[in-house]
Amino acid sequence: MAARKGRRRTCGTGEPMEAESSDARTEGPAQVYLPGRGPPLREGEELVMDEEAYVLYHRAQTGAPCLSFDIVRDHLGDSRTELPLTLYLCAGTQAESAQSNRLMMLRMHNLHGTKPPPSEGSDEEEEEEDEEEEEERKPQLELAMVPHYGGINRVRVSWLGDEPVAAVWSEKGQAEVFALRRLLQVVHDPQALATFLRDEQARVKPIFAFAGHMGEGFALDWSPRVSGRLLTGDCQKNIHLWTPVDGGSWHVDQRPFVGHTRSVEDLQWSPTEDTVFASCSADASIRIWDIRAAPGKACMLTTATAHDGDVNVISWSRREPFLLSGGDDGALKIWDLRQFKSGSPVATFKQHVAPVTSVEWHPQDSGVFAASGADNQITQWDLAVERDPEAGNAETDPALADLPQQLLFVHQGETDLKELHWHPQCPGVLVSTALSGFTVFRTISV
């Protein structure tokens, strides 16, 4: 998309675009490519990334692909924009065999910004200096891992006081909690990491596990308001509440919250009320619950047909009374919880041409959110944006003319996108996981 200026979105041929396609057989100008809009790529054409549209862009692979990950909050400070960046991820693999899976802690550091292209008149000495600088700017990755029997469907991290923990949904039907302190320690020390991988990793076990679900699941969320409170939802339509107890353990209520008629796909605690949460399901509904009521009577509000088909993901805004949802229909919908009883979203956006796989509100900017889809697009949106009436030349390209005004940026180039998260301490930085690996980037638009 075009660069974001203030709170307006402007489209113009002189603005940097997010991706280009160029025909290898011709010398014609590069064109903007958007899935589902305009002609598909022809044989001999390829997508070319416009590096000027990115402030930061890095990719990493960890062997087996990861369906899910979470960003681990660190002690390096909030609102940090100075490069190079350091960040920590906790991820779980989906390997070909159950015994080959791992729960991983990634330390990604020395993440520099995108580099301007070399000037045409650069000489050999400048090129040698560039090579030295390139070596210094290489991104670094440290990886600590522990064995996990079975693929990991979802990972969510929380701090319980000073202790970092990860809740994990296993394809084997168990929901587990792992302590992360040791993994966070060893990714800082190569010698300690080698010792850990050699002597300790095989002995690491979950500090708690619940096998009371009737099968595997994906839905999982830690309360942002009550330390240690956890929800897990399974593919058999049931949701269970975990309450922390003394001694670093949990009491899991055996009585499920009932209401959904098919798989529970995602869960989100309210950021403002201790006892309220939202759920979405393959039954096409979104429900709001209050745990103060008995589990069989806790569903307070329902929108029965929130999407045309499965509702895959939801995100509850930390700053506004808005819930964001994404479905198999490719639609993104925004629900004002003050009007939820009406059953109608306050906004619907249709840019994705395949199921939406992940959605998340920006942690600081209340109108901004991101989404990923099975169409291999990551889209960035801003509800506050309006079209610039002076930027009329966007309408000369039919592929751009009917884009939603609020669409800021389309990122492409990944394969089989699964999940994305904004970094809560590095404004504008997005991290995604896909079959093609992890991507860390920041665009000029957010």
Tab-separated table of C-alpha atoms in Angstrom:
chain	number	residue	atom	x	y	z
A	1	MET	CA	0.000	0.000	0.000
A	2	ALA	CA	0.971	3.601	-0.177
A	3	ALA	CA	2.742	5.388	2.625
A	4	ARG	CA	0.677	6.533	5.557
A	5	LYS	CA	0.775	10.296	6.078
A	6	GLY	CA	-0.690	11.526	9.328
A	7	ARG	CA	-4.074	9.874	9.625
A	8	ARG	CA	-4.798	9.700	5.897
A	9	ARG	CA	-4.144	7.027	3.359
A	10	THR	CA	-2.859	8.363	0.054
A	11	CYS	CA	-2.518	6.400	-3.139
A	12	GLY	CA	-0.278	7.680	-5.880
A	13	THR	CA	2.075	6.287	-8.471
A	14	GLY	CA	4.954	8.145	-6.851
A	15	GLU	CA	4.410	6.519	-3.459
A	16	PRO	CA	6.298	3.351	-2.448
A	17	MET	CA	4.223	0.213	-2.959
A	18	GLU	CA	4.306	-2.894	-0.791
A	19	ALA	CA	5.136	-5.406	-3.507
A	20	GLU	CA	5.657	-5.443	-7.207
A	21	SER	CA	5.438	-7.998	-9.960
A	22	SER	CA	7.712	-7.712	-12.928
A	23	ASP	CA	7.554	-9.660	-16.158
A	24	ALA	CA	10.889	-11.358	-16.768
A	25	ARG	CA	10.198	-11.421	-20.494
A	26	THR	CA	9.635	-7.702	-20.939
A	27	GLU	CA	11.222	-4.437	-19.958
A	28	GLY	CA	7.847	-2.890	-19.070
A	29	PRO	CA	7.254	-1.019	-15.799
A	30	ALA	CA	6.652	-2.942	-12.581
A	31	GLN	CA	2.986	-3.248	-11.612
A	32	VAL	CA	1.171	-3.559	-8.311
A	33	TYR	CA	-0.046	-7.096	-7.622
A	34	LEU	CA	-2.954	-7.818	-5.277
A	35	PRO	CA	-4.468	-11.331	-4.945
A	36	GLY	CA	-8.028	-11.506	-6.190
A	37	ARG	CA	-7.845	-8.103	-7.876
A	38	GLY	CA	-6.675	-7.739	-11.432
A	39	PRO	CA	-5.000	-10.451	-13.529
A	40	PRO	CA	-3.135	-13.320	-11.823
A	41	LEU	CA	0.614	-13.730	-12.205
A	42	ARG	CA	1.545	-15.119	-15.603
A	43	GLU	CA	4.265	-17.626	-16.340
A	44	GLY	CA	7.619	-15.865	-16.136
A	45	GLU	CA	6.351	-13.177	-13.749
A	46	GLU	CA	7.548	-12.948	-10.169
A	47	LEU	CA	6.770	-10.885	-7.105
A	48	VAL	CA	9.491	-8.403	-6.214
A	49	MET	CA	9.599	-6.837	-2.775
A	50	ASP	CA	9.819	-3.046	-2.603
A	51	GLU	CA	12.336	-2.639	0.213
A	52	GLU	CA	11.583	1.075	0.507
A	53	ALA	CA	8.177	0.109	1.917
A	54	TYR	CA	9.810	-1.556	4.974
A	55	VAL	CA	11.658	-0.042	7.910
A	56	LEU	CA	12.638	-3.533	9.128
A	57	TYR	CA	12.453	-6.936	7.442
A	58	HIS	CA	13.956	-10.256	8.588
A	59	ARG	CA	13.158	-13.937	8.071
A	60	ALA	CA	14.121	-16.999	10.128
A	61	GLN	CA	13.589	-20.744	9.927
A	62	THR	CA	13.619	-23.283	12.763
A	63	GLY	CA	13.361	-26.629	10.989
A	64	ALA	CA	9.829	-27.957	11.396
A	65	PRO	CA	7.166	-25.278	10.800
A	66	CYS	CA	5.294	-23.678	13.718
A	67	LEU	CA	1.512	-23.322	13.761
A	68	SER	CA	1.635	-20.952	16.706
A	69	PHE	CA	3.941	-18.725	18.747
A	70	ASP	CA	3.792	-15.892	21.230
A	71	ILE	CA	6.029	-12.924	21.938
A	72	VAL	CA	7.692	-13.012	25.360
A	73	ARG	CA	7.643	-9.648	27.097
A	74	ASP	CA	11.188	-8.756	28.169
A	75	HIS	CA	13.009	-6.318	30.457
A	76	LEU	CA	14.623	-4.289	27.664
A	77	GLY	CA	12.098	-1.468	27.931
A	78	ASP	CA	8.840	-0.354	26.347
A	79	SER	CA	8.287	1.807	23.247
A	80	ARG	CA	11.713	1.003	21.893
A	81	THR	CA	12.384	1.981	18.304
A	82	GLU	CA	16.171	2.182	18.287
A	83	LEU	CA	17.804	-0.363	15.978
A	84	PRO	CA	19.095	-3.036	16.083
A	85	LEU	CA	16.218	-4.774	17.893
A	86	THR	CA	16.188	-7.819	20.156
A	87	LEU	CA	13.083	-9.930	20.695
A	88	TYR	CA	12.060	-13.250	22.242
A	89	LEU	CA	9.525	-15.737	20.877
A	90	CYS	CA	8.106	-18.958	22.306
A	91	ALA	CA	6.896	-21.343	19.593
A	92	GLY	CA	5.754	-24.930	19.087
A	93	THR	CA	6.408	-27.144	16.083
A	94	GLN	CA	4.185	-29.277	13.850
A	95	ALA	CA	6.674	-31.949	12.789
A	96	GLU	CA	5.964	-34.983	10.603
A	97	SER	CA	6.280	-37.408	13.530
A	98	ALA	CA	4.882	-36.886	17.042
A	99	GLN	CA	8.226	-37.493	18.758
A	100	SER	CA	10.054	-34.934	16.574
A	101	ASN	CA	8.182	-31.926	17.989
A	102	ARG	CA	9.720	-29.224	20.161
A	103	LEU	CA	8.683	-26.310	22.338
A	104	MET	CA	11.201	-23.571	21.523
A	105	MET	CA	12.508	-20.296	22.888
A	106	LEU	CA	13.950	-18.029	20.196
A	107	ARG	CA	16.201	-15.066	20.877
A	108	MET	CA	16.410	-12.944	17.729
A	109	HIS	CA	18.869	-10.069	17.978
A	110	ASN	CA	20.992	-7.670	15.946
A	111	LEU	CA	17.898	-6.954	13.843
A	112	HIS	CA	18.880	-3.909	11.781
A	113	GLY	CA	16.661	-1.847	9.535
A	114	THR	CA	16.428	-2.221	5.771
A	115	LYS	CA	19.461	-0.841	3.995
A	116	PRO	CA	19.234	1.773	1.218
A	117	PRO	CA	20.486	0.515	-2.190
A	118	PRO	CA	24.142	1.347	-3.038
A	119	SER	CA	24.756	4.450	-5.091
A	120	GLU	CA	25.679	3.967	-8.740
A	121	GLY	CA	29.081	5.598	-8.442
A	122	SER	CA	30.394	3.508	-5.530
A	123	ASP	CA	33.998	2.318	-5.845
A	124	GLU	CA	35.795	-0.866	-4.698
A	125	GLU	CA	36.835	0.634	-1.353
A	126	GLU	CA	33.255	1.554	-0.575
A	127	GLU	CA	32.150	-1.953	-1.586
A	128	GLU	CA	34.682	-3.520	0.836
A	129	GLU	CA	33.405	-1.272	3.615
A	130	ASP	CA	29.888	-2.327	2.708
A	131	GLU	CA	30.861	-5.999	2.988
A	132	GLU	CA	32.323	-5.423	6.476
A	133	GLU	CA	29.212	-3.527	7.507
A	134	GLU	CA	27.050	-6.305	6.063
A	135	GLU	CA	28.829	-8.832	8.296
A	136	GLU	CA	28.244	-6.661	11.365
A	137	ARG	CA	24.569	-6.253	10.447
A	138	LYS	CA	23.831	-9.983	10.143
A	139	PRO	CA	20.813	-10.965	12.252
A	140	GLN	CA	21.458	-13.502	14.999
A	141	LEU	CA	19.261	-16.337	16.298
A	142	GLU	CA	19.711	-18.442	19.447
A	143	LEU	CA	17.359	-21.360	19.950
A	144	ALA	CA	16.662	-23.384	23.112
A	145	MET	CA	14.223	-26.256	22.754
A	146	VAL	CA	12.635	-29.065	24.756
A	147	PRO	CA	11.024	-32.255	23.388
A	148	HIS	CA	7.239	-32.332	23.112
A	149	TYR	CA	5.352	-35.471	22.154
A	150	GLY	CA	2.781	-34.379	19.594
A	151	GLY	CA	2.377	-31.319	17.441
A	152	ILE	CA	1.692	-28.024	19.211
A	153	ASN	CA	-1.547	-26.372	18.106
A	154	ARG	CA	-1.231	-23.134	20.040
A	155	VAL	CA	1.145	-21.372	22.439
A	156	ARG	CA	0.358	-18.448	24.761
A	157	VAL	CA	2.864	-16.900	27.188
A	158	SER	CA	2.244	-15.090	30.469
A	159	TRP	CA	4.270	-13.855	33.419
A	160	LEU	CA	3.094	-15.177	36.796
A	161	GLY	CA	4.856	-12.645	38.979
A	162	ASP	CA	8.527	-13.116	38.050
A	163	GLU	CA	7.973	-16.487	36.395
A	164	PRO	CA	7.438	-16.732	32.623
A	165	VAL	CA	5.192	-19.645	31.594
A	166	ALA	CA	3.726	-20.986	28.359
A	167	ALA	CA	0.324	-22.603	28.000
A	168	VAL	CA	0.372	-25.186	25.208
A	169	TRP	CA	-2.403	-27.028	23.346
A	170	SER	CA	-1.186	-30.422	22.141
A	171	GLU	CA	-2.664	-32.302	19.198
A	172	LYS	CA	-2.701	-35.278	21.591
A	173	GLY	CA	-5.605	-33.685	23.492
A	174	GLN	CA	-3.714	-32.297	26.505
A	175	ALA	CA	-3.410	-28.675	27.573
A	176	GLU	CA	-0.148	-28.058	29.443
A	177	VAL	CA	1.834	-25.326	31.189
A	178	PHE	CA	5.636	-25.132	30.861
A	179	ALA	CA	8.045	-23.012	32.906
A	180	LEU	CA	10.230	-20.845	30.637
A	181	ARG	CA	12.766	-19.310	33.021
A	182	ARG	CA	15.570	-21.769	32.212
A	183	LEU	CA	14.997	-21.452	28.453
A	184	LEU	CA	15.178	-17.665	28.709
A	185	GLN	CA	18.429	-17.914	30.670
A	186	VAL	CA	20.321	-20.200	28.313
A	187	VAL	CA	19.592	-18.320	25.057
A	188	HIS	CA	21.933	-15.589	26.397
A	189	ASP	CA	24.941	-17.835	27.031
A	190	PRO	CA	26.323	-20.164	24.308
A	191	GLN	CA	28.081	-22.384	26.871
A	192	ALA	CA	24.991	-22.676	29.070
A	193	LEU	CA	22.889	-23.371	25.970
A	194	ALA	CA	25.187	-26.206	24.879
A	195	THR	CA	25.065	-27.715	28.395
A	196	PHE	CA	21.274	-27.391	28.498
A	197	LEU	CA	20.789	-29.070	25.127
A	198	ARG	CA	23.164	-31.871	26.058
A	199	ASP	CA	22.182	-32.593	29.667
A	200	GLU	CA	18.872	-30.945	30.589
A	201	GLN	CA	16.406	-30.580	27.731
A	202	ALA	CA	15.250	-34.211	27.703
A	203	ARG	CA	14.226	-33.928	31.377
A	204	VAL	CA	12.010	-30.855	30.988
A	205	LYS	CA	8.360	-31.675	31.614
A	206	PRO	CA	5.246	-29.505	31.944
A	207	ILE	CA	4.629	-28.115	35.438
A	208	PHE	CA	0.905	-28.850	34.971
A	209	ALA	CA	-1.241	-30.760	32.476
A	210	PHE	CA	-4.989	-31.191	32.015
A	211	ALA	CA	-6.312	-34.203	30.117
A	212	GLY	CA	-10.013	-33.559	30.810
A	213	HIS	CA	-10.836	-32.231	27.356
A	214	MET	CA	-12.462	-34.863	25.121
A	215	GLY	CA	-9.979	-34.223	22.303
A	216	GLU	CA	-7.518	-31.695	20.928
A	217	GLY	CA	-8.143	-27.975	20.708
A	218	PHE	CA	-6.740	-24.645	19.598
A	219	ALA	CA	-8.415	-21.966	21.747
A	220	LEU	CA	-6.309	-20.659	24.622
A	221	ASP	CA	-5.992	-17.349	26.494
A	222	TRP	CA	-4.398	-16.068	29.712
A	223	SER	CA	-6.291	-13.379	31.589
A	224	PRO	CA	-4.552	-9.988	31.277
A	225	ARG	CA	-6.139	-8.916	34.599
A	226	VAL	CA	-6.011	-11.949	36.952
A	227	SER	CA	-2.577	-13.559	37.096
A	228	GLY	CA	-2.614	-17.258	36.212
A	229	ARG	CA	-6.280	-17.445	35.165
A	230	LEU	CA	-6.546	-19.433	31.919
A	231	LEU	CA	-9.198	-20.578	29.446
A	232	THR	CA	-8.912	-23.574	27.104
A	233	GLY	CA	-11.413	-24.520	24.409
A	234	ASP	CA	-11.491	-27.752	22.385
A	235	CYS	CA	-12.729	-29.103	19.059
A	236	GLN	CA	-15.591	-30.835	20.894
A	237	LYS	CA	-17.264	-27.432	21.684
A	238	ASN	CA	-16.239	-27.282	25.378
A	239	ILE	CA	-14.457	-24.487	27.289
A	240	HIS	CA	-12.757	-25.004	30.670
A	241	LEU	CA	-11.629	-22.429	33.239
A	242	TRP	CA	-8.269	-22.812	35.006
A	243	THR	CA	-7.849	-21.094	38.380
A	244	PRO	CA	-4.360	-20.825	39.939
A	245	VAL	CA	-3.885	-22.369	43.385
A	246	ASP	CA	-1.023	-22.246	45.897
A	247	GLY	CA	2.098	-24.176	45.009
A	248	GLY	CA	2.234	-23.230	41.340
A	249	SER	CA	-0.653	-25.442	40.285
A	250	TRP	CA	-4.161	-24.972	38.871
A	251	HIS	CA	-7.693	-26.085	39.619
A	252	VAL	CA	-9.529	-26.821	36.370
A	253	ASP	CA	-13.311	-26.718	36.615
A	254	GLN	CA	-14.535	-30.037	35.208
A	255	ARG	CA	-17.849	-28.421	34.237
A	256	PRO	CA	-17.403	-26.913	30.762
A	257	PHE	CA	-18.965	-23.676	29.589
A	258	VAL	CA	-21.605	-24.899	27.150
A	259	GLY	CA	-23.307	-23.060	24.320
A	260	HIS	CA	-21.329	-23.655	21.161
A	261	THR	CA	-22.424	-26.539	18.952
A	262	ARG	CA	-19.121	-27.066	17.110
A	263	SER	CA	-15.375	-26.564	17.675
A	264	VAL	CA	-14.288	-23.575	19.784
A	265	GLU	CA	-11.722	-21.815	17.604
A	266	ASP	CA	-10.525	-18.869	19.725
A	267	LEU	CA	-10.920	-17.274	23.158
A	268	GLN	CA	-10.256	-13.728	24.402
A	269	TRP	CA	-10.523	-12.369	27.933
A	270	SER	CA	-11.950	-8.895	28.366
A	271	PRO	CA	-9.142	-6.368	28.955
A	272	THR	CA	-11.381	-4.349	31.309
A	273	GLU	CA	-13.478	-6.886	33.274
A	274	ASP	CA	-12.009	-9.711	35.368
A	275	THR	CA	-14.798	-12.223	34.751
A	276	VAL	CA	-15.821	-11.655	31.131
A	277	PHE	CA	-14.530	-13.427	28.026
A	278	ALA	CA	-15.444	-13.912	24.363
A	279	SER	CA	-15.368	-17.048	22.239
A	280	CYS	CA	-15.823	-17.885	18.571
A	281	SER	CA	-16.644	-21.162	16.914
A	282	ALA	CA	-16.968	-23.231	13.770
A	283	ASP	CA	-20.721	-22.945	14.420
A	284	ALA	CA	-20.426	-19.363	12.986
A	285	SER	CA	-21.212	-17.675	16.317
A	286	ILE	CA	-19.449	-15.303	18.681
A	287	ARG	CA	-20.437	-15.461	22.351
A	288	ILE	CA	-19.762	-13.298	25.417
A	289	TRP	CA	-19.567	-15.062	28.803
A	290	ASP	CA	-19.361	-14.180	32.512
A	291	ILE	CA	-17.654	-16.735	34.750
A	292	ARG	CA	-19.558	-15.510	37.842
A	293	ALA	CA	-22.516	-17.538	36.558
A	294	ALA	CA	-22.638	-21.349	36.561
A	295	PRO	CA	-20.931	-22.755	33.433
A	296	GLY	CA	-24.234	-23.914	31.949
A	297	LYS	CA	-25.708	-20.403	32.297
A	298	ALA	CA	-22.640	-18.209	31.774
A	299	CYS	CA	-23.297	-17.233	28.131
A	300	MET	CA	-24.680	-13.693	28.314
A	301	LEU	CA	-24.701	-12.534	24.670
A	302	THR	CA	-24.665	-14.373	21.337
A	303	THR	CA	-24.406	-13.390	17.704
A	304	ALA	CA	-25.478	-16.648	16.081
A	305	THR	CA	-24.353	-15.921	12.499
A	306	ALA	CA	-21.334	-13.682	12.912
A	307	HIS	CA	-19.751	-14.941	9.654
A	308	ASP	CA	-20.750	-17.080	6.697
A	309	GLY	CA	-19.145	-20.215	8.107
A	310	ASP	CA	-16.448	-20.831	10.718
A	311	VAL	CA	-15.309	-17.909	12.864
A	312	ASN	CA	-11.605	-18.666	13.169
A	313	VAL	CA	-10.109	-15.858	15.268
A	314	ILE	CA	-11.037	-12.919	17.489
A	315	SER	CA	-9.142	-10.051	19.136
A	316	TRP	CA	-10.490	-7.821	21.924
A	317	SER	CA	-9.222	-4.248	21.734
A	318	ARG	CA	-7.280	-3.084	24.786
A	319	ARG	CA	-8.359	0.534	24.169
A	320	GLU	CA	-11.883	0.546	22.698
A	321	PRO	CA	-15.025	-1.600	23.308
A	322	PHE	CA	-14.400	-3.375	19.997
A	323	LEU	CA	-14.063	-7.044	19.105
A	324	LEU	CA	-12.384	-7.961	15.814
A	325	SER	CA	-13.196	-11.256	14.093
A	326	GLY	CA	-11.986	-13.177	11.034
A	327	GLY	CA	-13.691	-16.118	9.354
A	328	ASP	CA	-13.529	-18.768	6.692
A	329	ASP	CA	-15.463	-16.332	4.483
A	330	GLY	CA	-12.345	-14.114	4.278
A	331	ALA	CA	-14.185	-11.252	5.985
A	332	LEU	CA	-12.875	-9.078	8.809
A	333	LYS	CA	-15.620	-7.719	11.069
A	334	ILE	CA	-15.600	-5.195	13.893
A	335	TRP	CA	-18.182	-5.521	16.639
A	336	ASP	CA	-19.045	-2.687	19.033
A	337	LEU	CA	-19.728	-4.526	22.286
A	338	ARG	CA	-22.135	-1.774	23.359
A	339	GLN	CA	-24.303	-2.801	20.382
A	340	PHE	CA	-23.506	-6.522	20.321
A	341	LYS	CA	-27.135	-7.508	20.921
A	342	SER	CA	-28.020	-6.078	17.500
A	343	GLY	CA	-26.142	-8.926	15.806
A	344	SER	CA	-24.645	-6.514	13.263
A	345	PRO	CA	-20.984	-5.504	12.975
A	346	VAL	CA	-20.145	-1.805	12.797
A	347	ALA	CA	-17.704	-2.501	9.939
A	348	THR	CA	-16.938	-5.334	7.503
A	349	PHE	CA	-13.808	-5.480	5.321
A	350	LYS	CA	-13.280	-7.920	2.466
A	351	GLN	CA	-9.713	-7.902	1.199
A	352	HIS	CA	-8.708	-11.504	1.900
A	353	VAL	CA	-9.762	-14.062	-0.707
A	354	ALA	CA	-9.322	-17.123	1.556
A	355	PRO	CA	-9.963	-17.906	5.249
A	356	VAL	CA	-8.575	-15.431	7.780
A	357	THR	CA	-6.064	-17.218	10.043
A	358	SER	CA	-5.091	-14.527	12.576
A	359	VAL	CA	-6.189	-11.056	13.717
A	360	GLU	CA	-4.786	-8.665	16.318
A	361	TRP	CA	-5.330	-5.068	17.375
A	362	HIS	CA	-2.253	-2.842	17.609
A	363	PRO	CA	-1.291	-2.664	21.316
A	364	GLN	CA	-0.908	1.138	21.350
A	365	ASP	CA	-2.764	2.609	18.357
A	366	SER	CA	-6.480	2.065	19.023
A	367	GLY	CA	-7.687	2.111	15.412
A	368	VAL	CA	-4.974	-0.068	13.888
A	369	PHE	CA	-5.097	-3.841	13.423
A	370	ALA	CA	-3.465	-6.577	11.352
A	371	ALA	CA	-4.765	-9.794	9.820
A	372	SER	CA	-3.320	-12.808	8.016
A	373	GLY	CA	-5.030	-15.166	5.625
A	374	ALA	CA	-4.679	-18.483	3.843
A	375	ASP	CA	-4.272	-16.340	0.694
A	376	ASN	CA	-0.729	-15.579	1.966
A	377	GLN	CA	-1.529	-11.929	2.639
A	378	ILE	CA	-0.868	-9.954	5.817
A	379	THR	CA	-2.970	-6.798	5.805
A	380	GLN	CA	-2.622	-3.704	7.982
A	381	TRP	CA	-5.641	-1.472	8.599
A	382	ASP	CA	-6.429	1.859	10.246
A	383	LEU	CA	-10.022	2.738	11.054
A	384	ALA	CA	-9.123	6.453	11.278
A	385	VAL	CA	-7.932	6.726	7.688
A	386	GLU	CA	-9.965	8.530	5.036
A	387	ARG	CA	-9.207	8.874	1.358
A	388	ASP	CA	-7.209	11.939	0.331
A	389	PRO	CA	-9.347	13.744	-2.294
A	390	GLU	CA	-6.213	15.260	-3.863
A	391	ALA	CA	-4.656	11.843	-4.493
A	392	GLY	CA	-6.804	11.072	-7.473
A	393	ASN	CA	-4.235	9.196	-9.521
A	394	ALA	CA	-4.827	5.984	-7.517
A	395	GLU	CA	-8.123	5.683	-9.317
A	396	THR	CA	-6.293	5.397	-12.659
A	397	ASP	CA	-5.325	1.846	-11.632
A	398	PRO	CA	-8.568	-0.179	-11.503
A	399	ALA	CA	-6.933	-2.714	-9.153
A	400	LEU	CA	-6.482	0.028	-6.528
A	401	ALA	CA	-9.622	2.095	-7.095
A	402	ASP	CA	-11.980	-0.108	-5.083
A	403	LEU	CA	-9.633	-0.906	-2.186
A	404	PRO	CA	-11.103	-0.159	1.255
A	405	GLN	CA	-10.008	3.282	2.422
A	406	GLN	CA	-8.792	1.834	5.716
A	407	LEU	CA	-6.399	-0.666	4.110
A	408	LEU	CA	-2.876	0.625	4.752
A	409	PHE	CA	-0.559	-2.118	3.560
A	410	VAL	CA	-0.499	-5.599	2.029
A	411	HIS	CA	2.501	-7.790	2.838
A	412	GLN	CA	3.078	-10.874	0.679
A	413	GLY	CA	5.743	-13.482	0.063
A	414	GLU	CA	4.910	-16.002	2.814
A	415	THR	CA	3.552	-19.526	2.291
A	416	ASP	CA	0.618	-20.872	4.346
A	417	LEU	CA	0.381	-18.076	6.938
A	418	LYS	CA	-0.869	-19.207	10.346
A	419	GLU	CA	-0.482	-16.538	13.028
A	420	LEU	CA	0.744	-12.996	13.650
A	421	HIS	CA	1.400	-10.770	16.667
A	422	TRP	CA	2.359	-7.130	17.169
A	423	HIS	CA	5.352	-6.750	19.474
A	424	PRO	CA	3.948	-5.085	22.620
A	425	GLN	CA	7.216	-3.235	23.346
A	426	CYS	CA	8.445	-2.362	19.836
A	427	PRO	CA	5.815	-0.124	18.188
A	428	GLY	CA	4.793	-1.160	14.683
A	429	VAL	CA	6.814	-4.410	14.643
A	430	LEU	CA	4.852	-7.441	13.400
A	431	VAL	CA	5.952	-11.082	13.690
A	432	SER	CA	4.317	-13.887	11.701
A	433	THR	CA	4.693	-17.643	11.386
A	434	ALA	CA	4.025	-19.658	8.246
A	435	LEU	CA	5.093	-22.859	6.548
A	436	SER	CA	7.910	-20.726	5.084
A	437	GLY	CA	9.128	-19.727	8.572
A	438	PHE	CA	9.082	-16.630	10.783
A	439	THR	CA	9.057	-13.063	9.485
A	440	VAL	CA	9.756	-9.936	11.543
A	441	PHE	CA	8.939	-6.640	9.848
A	442	ARG	CA	7.845	-3.059	10.260
A	443	THR	CA	6.293	-1.158	7.376
A	444	ILE	CA	6.402	2.565	6.575
A	445	SER	CA	2.633	2.640	7.117
A	446	VAL	CA	2.467	1.800	10.844
